[in-house]
Structure formats: C-alpha cells, structure tokens
Tab-separated table of C-alpha atoms in Angstrom:
chain	number	residue	atom	x	y	z
A	1	MET	CA	0.000	0.000	0.000
A	2	SER	CA	1.404	3.373	-0.958
A	3	SER	CA	1.905	6.139	1.582
A	4	LYS	CA	-0.746	8.227	-0.178
A	5	ASN	CA	-3.320	5.495	0.393
A	6	LYS	CA	-2.219	5.126	4.018
A	7	ARG	CA	-2.712	8.847	4.616
A	8	LEU	CA	-6.099	8.728	2.925
A	9	LEU	CA	-7.171	5.766	5.061
A	10	CYS	CA	-5.931	7.524	8.183
A	11	ALA	CA	-7.897	10.682	7.351
A	12	LEU	CA	-10.978	8.644	6.451
A	13	ALA	CA	-10.736	6.666	9.689
A	14	THR	CA	-10.392	9.849	11.740
A	15	VAL	CA	-13.403	11.497	10.111
A	16	PHE	CA	-15.554	8.373	10.155
A	17	GLY	CA	-14.546	7.528	13.731
A	18	GLY	CA	-15.291	11.063	14.873
A	19	PHE	CA	-18.702	11.054	13.214
A	20	SER	CA	-19.547	7.633	14.618
A	21	LEU	CA	-18.461	8.701	18.110
A	22	LEU	CA	-20.551	11.852	17.813
A	23	LEU	CA	-23.552	9.944	16.472
A	24	PHE	CA	-23.451	7.174	19.058
A	25	THR	CA	-22.976	9.522	22.020
A	26	THR	CA	-25.724	11.839	20.753
A	27	ILE	CA	-28.106	8.902	20.429
A	28	THR	CA	-27.223	7.837	23.954
A	29	LYS	CA	-27.362	11.249	25.624
A	30	ASP	CA	-30.238	12.894	23.821
A	31	ILE	CA	-32.493	10.150	22.444
A	32	LEU	CA	-32.227	7.085	24.659
A	33	PHE	CA	-31.811	8.895	27.983
A	34	LYS	CA	-33.422	12.292	27.241
A	35	ASN	CA	-30.651	14.785	28.032
A	36	LEU	CA	-28.491	12.675	30.326
A	37	SER	CA	-27.166	14.949	33.057
A	38	LEU	CA	-26.018	14.613	36.636
A	39	CYS	CA	-28.611	17.103	37.849
A	40	SER	CA	-31.703	15.887	35.994
A	41	SER	CA	-31.232	12.113	35.594
A	42	THR	CA	-31.914	9.338	38.074
A	43	GLY	CA	-29.157	7.128	39.384
A	44	LEU	CA	-30.223	4.212	37.196
A	45	GLU	CA	-30.254	6.428	34.096
A	46	LEU	CA	-26.753	7.664	34.950
A	47	VAL	CA	-25.410	4.125	35.299
A	48	PHE	CA	-26.960	2.829	32.092
A	49	GLY	CA	-26.271	6.055	30.200
A	50	SER	CA	-22.624	6.073	31.191
A	51	PHE	CA	-22.300	2.406	30.236
A	52	THR	CA	-23.898	2.949	26.829
A	53	MET	CA	-21.674	5.978	26.170
A	54	PHE	CA	-18.646	3.855	27.013
A	55	THR	CA	-19.944	1.127	24.697
A	56	ALA	CA	-20.438	3.728	21.959
A	57	ALA	CA	-16.812	4.821	22.338
A	58	VAL	CA	-15.600	1.217	22.199
A	59	THR	CA	-17.610	0.687	19.012
A	60	ALA	CA	-16.231	3.860	17.428
A	61	GLY	CA	-12.673	2.878	18.354
A	62	PHE	CA	-13.202	-0.600	16.919
A	63	ILE	CA	-14.573	0.760	13.639
A	64	THR	CA	-11.736	3.260	13.368
A	65	SER	CA	-9.124	0.531	13.857
A	66	LEU	CA	-10.687	-1.632	11.198
A	67	ILE	CA	-10.643	1.213	8.673
A	68	VAL	CA	-6.899	1.814	9.061
A	69	VAL	CA	-6.298	-1.953	8.954
A	70	ARG	CA	-4.756	-1.897	12.442
A	71	LYS	CA	-1.578	-0.177	11.221
A	72	THR	CA	-1.537	3.190	12.963
A	73	HIS	CA	-2.842	4.762	16.142
A	74	LEU	CA	-2.985	8.289	14.725
A	75	PRO	CA	-6.811	8.393	14.328
A	76	HIS	CA	-7.246	7.363	17.957
A	77	ILE	CA	-4.766	9.975	19.100
A	78	LEU	CA	-6.600	12.660	17.111
A	79	LEU	CA	-10.007	11.542	18.415
A	80	SER	CA	-8.688	11.534	21.990
A	81	LEU	CA	-7.339	15.048	21.505
A	82	GLY	CA	-10.739	16.041	20.115
A	83	VAL	CA	-12.472	14.771	23.262
A	84	LEU	CA	-9.960	16.697	25.410
A	85	ALA	CA	-10.515	19.831	23.321
A	86	LYS	CA	-14.281	19.473	23.715
A	87	MET	CA	-13.865	19.159	27.469
A	88	SER	CA	-11.607	22.206	27.710
A	89	ILE	CA	-14.035	24.272	25.619
A	90	MET	CA	-16.902	23.190	27.865
A	91	VAL	CA	-14.961	24.248	30.946
A	92	ASN	CA	-13.738	27.569	29.531
A	93	CYS	CA	-17.158	28.578	28.167
A	94	SER	CA	-19.065	27.482	31.295
A	95	TYR	CA	-21.155	25.034	29.279
A	96	LEU	CA	-21.002	22.184	31.782
A	97	THR	CA	-24.421	20.600	32.326
A	98	GLY	CA	-23.394	18.877	35.546
A	99	ALA	CA	-20.578	18.765	38.020
A	100	PHE	CA	-17.050	19.036	36.668
A	101	LEU	CA	-16.019	15.630	37.994
A	102	PHE	CA	-19.022	13.973	36.316
A	103	GLU	CA	-18.169	15.526	32.950
A	104	LEU	CA	-14.507	14.626	33.452
A	105	GLY	CA	-15.484	11.028	34.157
A	106	VAL	CA	-17.739	10.812	31.104
A	107	ASN	CA	-15.081	12.237	28.779
A	108	SER	CA	-12.380	10.062	30.326
A	109	SER	CA	-14.560	7.024	29.689
A	110	LEU	CA	-14.917	8.112	26.053
A	111	ILE	CA	-11.133	8.233	25.671
A	112	LEU	CA	-10.713	4.911	27.457
A	113	GLY	CA	-13.442	3.403	25.280
A	114	LEU	CA	-11.733	4.556	22.094
A	115	TRP	CA	-8.503	2.887	23.127
A	116	LEU	CA	-10.274	-0.254	24.330
A	117	GLY	CA	-11.937	-0.449	20.903
A	118	ASN	CA	-8.506	-0.135	19.335
A	119	TYR	CA	-7.152	-2.928	21.515
A	120	SER	CA	-10.134	-5.160	20.794
A	121	ALA	CA	-9.670	-4.643	17.047
A	122	LEU	CA	-6.043	-5.696	17.412
A	123	LYS	CA	-7.142	-8.911	19.136
A	124	PHE	CA	-10.147	-9.551	16.840
A	125	PRO	CA	-9.275	-12.672	14.832
A	126	LEU	CA	-11.297	-11.791	11.723
A	127	ALA	CA	-9.997	-8.255	11.292
A	128	PRO	CA	-8.061	-7.538	8.094
A	129	VAL	CA	-4.285	-7.501	8.313
A	130	SER	CA	-2.093	-5.788	5.742
C-alpha cells in the first residue's frame, strides 16, 4: 500500500470515527436517555447512560481501527485530543451541564473506550491484516 493510500485511510478513519463517536454519544445522551445529566437524571439512568456511552466509544474505536487496517494509532490519538478539546471548551465557556467531575469522568470514559476499541480490534481474529 502506498503512503498516499495510508494517509487517505488515516484521514478517512479519523473522520468516520469522529462522526460515529458523535452519532453514538448523541443517540445515547439525547435520544435514549433524554438529556443525560447529573442534575436531571436518576441514578439508574446515569449508570446505564454512562455504560452505553462507554460502549459507543468502544464501538467507534473498533470501527476506526478496522478502517486503518490496524496499522496506525494516529486516528485514535486525534479523536482523543478532540475529546480533550471538547472538554476544555466546555470548561472555559461554562457550558457544563453537571458537576465538573461527572463531565470529566464521562469524557475520560470516552477516551478509554476509544482505546479499548482499538485494543479489541487488534485482538479480533477476523480483522483484516495488511
């Protein structure tokens, strides 16, 4: 595979992984659990909502790894930096919907889920290998 194709796959994986992470977390937060927040959600909703957001991040990380054919970690690094940037913007613009530690935990679980999806794609026996 040429380096041009590798760069194209890396860019495609980053964009597709970012959109899938955004889509899955939006479905979880806004559709399934109706504006999941520390202040307005019950304890059971917080547990299941946090678990489904983590599962969404694992799925996005898995999909991203399969697109780049398990060769590079650059899309996961960029997506992790995107989650950190989103968190810093939320803090600086006072857009936090709940307590800071809750938002920090949710975003940390997104980053951990991305990397767990990457690891699971590396161990997945049917994943393509180049």
